[in-house]
XYZ file of C-alpha atoms in Angstrom:
322
model
C 105.107 86.955 52.470
C 107.868 89.436 53.335
C 105.283 91.912 54.630
C 103.770 89.243 56.875
C 107.192 88.298 58.249
C 108.013 91.963 58.838
C 104.777 92.537 60.737
C 105.364 89.393 62.805
C 108.862 90.624 63.683
C 107.499 94.006 64.759
C 104.844 92.330 66.922
C 107.480 90.127 68.535
C 109.636 93.163 69.248
C 106.742 94.877 71.011
C 106.070 91.773 73.078
C 109.698 91.466 74.161
C 110.289 95.180 74.679
C 106.919 96.127 76.093
C 108.504 98.163 78.894
C 111.581 99.436 77.050
C 111.831 102.765 75.353
C 108.499 103.936 76.729
C 106.457 101.432 74.677
C 103.564 99.284 75.832
C 102.430 98.595 79.377
C 103.946 97.273 82.570
C 102.428 95.784 85.711
C 103.079 96.541 89.360
C 101.429 94.336 92.021
C 98.738 93.342 89.554
C 97.925 96.902 88.365
C 98.604 98.012 84.806
C 100.590 101.108 83.794
C 100.740 102.677 80.349
C 103.591 104.572 78.707
C 103.561 108.309 79.494
C 105.651 111.424 78.843
C 106.544 112.463 82.410
C 110.101 113.647 82.996
C 112.456 112.638 85.786
C 112.676 115.626 88.122
C 115.593 114.179 90.120
C 117.438 110.944 89.390
C 118.617 110.879 93.025
C 114.989 110.578 94.118
C 114.057 107.599 91.995
C 113.375 104.936 94.629
C 113.593 101.271 93.739
C 110.316 99.484 94.488
C 111.943 96.059 94.576
C 109.910 95.040 91.530
C 110.944 94.431 87.928
C 109.044 94.073 84.675
C 110.573 92.417 81.646
C 113.945 92.542 83.393
C 113.728 96.307 84.022
C 113.688 97.637 87.594
C 110.677 99.752 88.552
C 111.315 103.063 90.325
C 108.928 105.404 92.122
C 109.248 109.220 91.923
C 110.309 110.386 95.381
C 109.769 114.042 94.416
C 106.016 113.391 94.254
C 103.697 113.048 97.262
C 103.288 109.382 98.231
C 100.045 107.583 97.429
C 98.664 104.216 98.489
C 99.920 102.961 95.130
C 102.299 105.087 93.046
C 100.457 106.586 90.085
C 103.751 107.002 88.233
C 106.655 104.571 87.770
C 109.896 104.681 85.796
C 112.272 102.252 84.151
C 115.729 103.046 82.832
C 118.045 101.695 80.151
C 120.863 102.917 77.941
C 118.437 105.237 76.157
C 117.382 106.984 79.373
C 114.332 106.945 81.642
C 110.859 105.828 80.612
C 107.696 106.832 82.440
C 104.517 104.815 82.997
C 101.244 106.075 84.481
C 98.751 103.885 86.322
C 95.768 103.139 84.116
C 92.355 104.164 85.409
C 90.514 101.538 87.449
C 87.464 102.222 89.584
C 88.330 100.052 92.572
C 91.351 97.924 93.407
C 93.160 96.121 96.211
C 96.668 97.223 97.133
C 99.635 96.418 99.328
C 101.837 99.232 100.627
C 104.929 97.420 99.309
C 105.627 94.545 96.958
C 108.228 93.070 99.340
C 108.233 92.546 103.107
C 110.791 90.987 105.410
C 109.891 88.045 107.619
C 107.611 89.254 110.422
C 107.267 92.772 109.000
C 103.656 94.010 109.297
C 101.897 93.848 105.932
C 99.692 96.821 105.060
C 96.832 96.038 102.678
C 93.777 97.937 101.562
C 90.955 98.552 99.122
C 90.873 101.836 97.198
C 87.650 103.121 95.656
C 88.730 105.791 93.184
C 85.664 105.988 90.965
C 83.342 103.030 91.463
C 80.533 104.807 93.309
C 79.333 103.346 96.602
C 80.528 99.778 97.118
C 78.983 97.511 99.745
C 81.321 95.015 101.407
C 80.084 91.999 103.367
C 81.794 93.170 106.588
C 84.437 95.531 107.949
C 87.281 93.094 107.223
C 86.296 91.234 104.043
C 89.815 90.044 103.243
C 91.928 86.935 103.400
C 95.586 86.141 102.817
C 96.487 83.463 100.311
C 99.869 81.872 99.636
C 101.080 80.267 96.442
C 101.632 76.580 97.158
C 102.376 74.078 94.410
C 101.073 76.461 91.778
C 97.744 77.016 93.593
C 96.545 79.869 95.784
C 95.511 78.596 99.211
C 93.909 80.627 102.005
C 96.089 80.731 105.123
C 94.487 83.540 107.124
C 91.040 85.103 107.500
C 90.250 87.736 110.143
C 87.163 87.428 112.306
C 84.651 90.204 111.700
C 80.978 90.799 112.417
C 78.857 90.115 109.329
C 77.594 93.656 108.912
C 77.437 95.314 105.503
C 80.107 98.023 105.262
C 79.941 100.740 102.596
C 83.078 102.048 100.918
C 82.261 105.505 99.589
C 83.555 106.843 96.317
C 87.003 108.433 96.715
C 87.802 106.605 99.987
C 89.705 103.519 101.072
C 89.811 100.924 103.835
C 93.094 99.599 105.191
C 94.184 96.699 107.394
C 97.390 95.173 108.760
C 98.372 91.512 108.696
C 101.007 90.342 111.205
C 102.248 87.495 108.991
C 100.563 84.813 111.129
C 98.283 82.102 109.805
C 94.955 80.969 111.216
C 96.818 78.826 113.756
C 98.832 81.780 115.033
C 102.091 80.566 113.477
C 104.413 82.889 111.619
C 104.541 82.257 107.878
C 107.651 81.771 105.801
C 109.125 83.393 102.727
C 107.116 83.079 99.528
C 104.553 84.615 97.194
C 101.335 85.937 98.708
C 98.254 87.897 97.800
C 95.361 89.524 99.574
C 91.869 88.729 98.266
C 89.290 91.342 99.256
C 85.584 90.635 98.959
C 86.470 87.575 96.913
C 87.398 89.510 93.766
C 89.970 92.255 94.361
C 93.573 90.996 94.494
C 96.944 92.523 95.352
C 100.190 90.582 95.208
C 103.304 90.767 97.399
C 106.306 88.739 98.499
C 107.803 87.893 101.868
C 111.571 87.625 101.654
C 114.459 87.850 104.152
C 116.295 90.111 101.682
C 113.896 93.060 101.981
C 114.950 95.912 104.330
C 112.642 97.131 107.090
C 111.770 100.776 107.780
C 109.686 101.991 110.691
C 109.108 105.008 112.934
C 109.026 105.005 116.734
C 108.396 107.535 119.488
C 111.192 105.950 121.553
C 113.994 108.123 122.936
C 117.017 105.807 123.029
C 120.154 105.895 125.152
C 123.244 103.699 124.797
C 121.789 100.818 126.808
C 118.442 100.696 125.050
C 120.171 101.045 121.670
C 122.236 97.955 122.323
C 119.367 96.014 123.903
C 117.145 96.729 120.899
C 119.406 96.621 117.873
C 122.410 94.450 118.694
C 120.518 91.256 117.973
C 118.026 92.587 115.398
C 116.155 89.777 113.641
C 116.475 91.666 110.353
C 120.272 91.329 110.627
C 119.982 87.562 110.964
C 117.568 87.352 108.005
C 119.901 89.425 105.812
C 122.865 87.277 106.784
C 121.031 84.184 105.582
C 119.875 85.846 102.349
C 123.002 87.752 101.275
C 125.891 85.299 101.342
C 128.018 87.635 99.240
C 128.261 91.412 98.926
C 127.689 93.318 95.686
C 127.517 97.062 95.080
C 124.342 96.586 93.040
C 122.691 94.779 95.963
C 123.655 97.648 98.277
C 122.166 100.224 95.888
C 118.990 98.172 95.523
C 118.588 97.731 99.287
C 119.152 101.431 99.941
C 116.659 102.262 97.196
C 114.044 99.988 98.770
C 114.659 101.606 102.157
C 114.057 105.052 100.675
C 110.948 103.774 98.894
C 109.511 102.344 102.118
C 110.270 105.533 104.045
C 108.615 107.607 101.304
C 105.533 105.377 101.215
C 105.202 105.712 105.001
C 105.358 109.512 104.745
C 108.733 109.682 106.521
C 111.503 112.075 105.512
C 113.328 110.074 102.849
C 115.779 112.945 102.245
C 117.068 112.701 105.806
C 117.269 108.934 105.539
C 119.262 109.327 102.320
C 121.659 111.686 104.150
C 121.980 109.194 107.018
C 122.769 106.346 104.628
C 125.442 108.472 102.956
C 126.987 109.420 106.315
C 127.269 105.774 107.314
C 128.610 104.778 103.899
C 131.260 107.520 103.994
C 132.290 106.451 107.503
C 133.102 102.925 106.349
C 133.826 103.270 102.649
C 136.263 100.339 102.611
C 133.765 97.869 104.098
C 131.073 95.802 102.425
C 127.906 97.075 104.108
C 124.226 96.308 103.533
C 121.596 98.211 105.564
C 118.900 95.870 106.836
C 116.888 98.069 109.232
C 116.215 101.821 109.498
C 114.267 103.229 112.434
C 113.313 106.868 112.835
C 113.309 107.687 116.546
C 115.341 109.919 118.844
C 118.598 109.570 120.771
C 119.132 111.712 123.835
C 116.214 113.873 122.727
C 117.557 114.396 119.186
C 115.448 113.150 116.252
C 117.544 110.667 114.310
C 117.756 107.671 112.026
C 119.122 104.447 113.509
C 120.467 102.180 110.774
C 121.544 98.574 111.340
C 124.031 97.057 108.905
C 125.276 93.667 107.845
C 128.937 94.127 107.041
C 132.201 92.384 106.232
C 135.717 93.127 105.054
C 136.467 93.113 101.337
C 136.976 89.349 101.293
C 134.132 88.456 103.683
C 130.405 87.844 103.484
C 128.339 90.576 105.193
C 127.666 88.634 108.387
C 128.889 91.088 111.026
C 126.683 93.705 112.689
C 127.011 97.423 113.373
C 124.583 100.279 113.787
C 124.763 104.031 113.300
C 122.774 106.843 114.882
C 122.583 109.860 112.548
C 120.916 113.063 113.724
C 118.277 114.678 111.538
C 119.469 118.252 111.982
C 122.962 117.975 110.506
C 123.071 114.475 109.046
C 126.024 113.659 111.308
C 126.823 110.396 113.092
C 126.286 110.906 116.825
C 126.721 107.280 117.935
C 127.698 103.943 116.477
C 128.710 100.483 117.617
C 130.276 97.596 115.771
C 131.034 94.000 116.626
C 134.753 94.517 115.955
């Protein structure tokens, strides 16, 4: 009897702590990861994916080259860091991120790693479904010619959804998934609390900076989502920014330097970055970062933006509402 109780207790411990201490498996956007022995090369380059598993935050290794889906993830606890490697699967759907802001383009795709040639019913065999009342309901299907399309082994196909439904209306916050060819699924969320990162070829001056960023929709969304400031929220948002930059193949190191420069400039303020755009200002490559901010006793509802040059990581322009 005691042996049975002991074994039951051990089983329960594994169920509860499946992602703690390097034991068991975790999931990320519907894909499974198993415990592995990889080391953390640089704690400063662990980028928060925005996802958790069993209460533990999932981090991507920014020292590695980005992939369509990270093949390696980490959790951390009082005992240290724990690594998890993506388990082998021949073909799978993916989303570039697990979290998107309202209106942010959603990148989705189908990866064929080792399934041989796969025939799809057309060149855009996907649909977007939203979780409504506990059921997945289709809200968008692209129009595509019904011509068989072959996905070769070791290749992928990728599409972008503009967050509009079949009627052309923008969708709201919630849980979503892409269903590809009726059987491959990837899951993601739309939330006003997710930062946006993008790259542009635009060369800004003072006028175009203000015209573009002074009334950024991301700032409004953040103001509605984050009613109060917390240091942990700021770290999480910055981590998600770095993760998105890394996944896009942008220079996350320079973005990290830009975030630090802005933070050091206003160390007494409560600031949350909502938008980071890599562009140029007066011909200089730079990061433009828009912030929600407030004084120590205020919610982060005010706006300011910084322009930080790539070369030296120095602030070359900024504007604030007060």
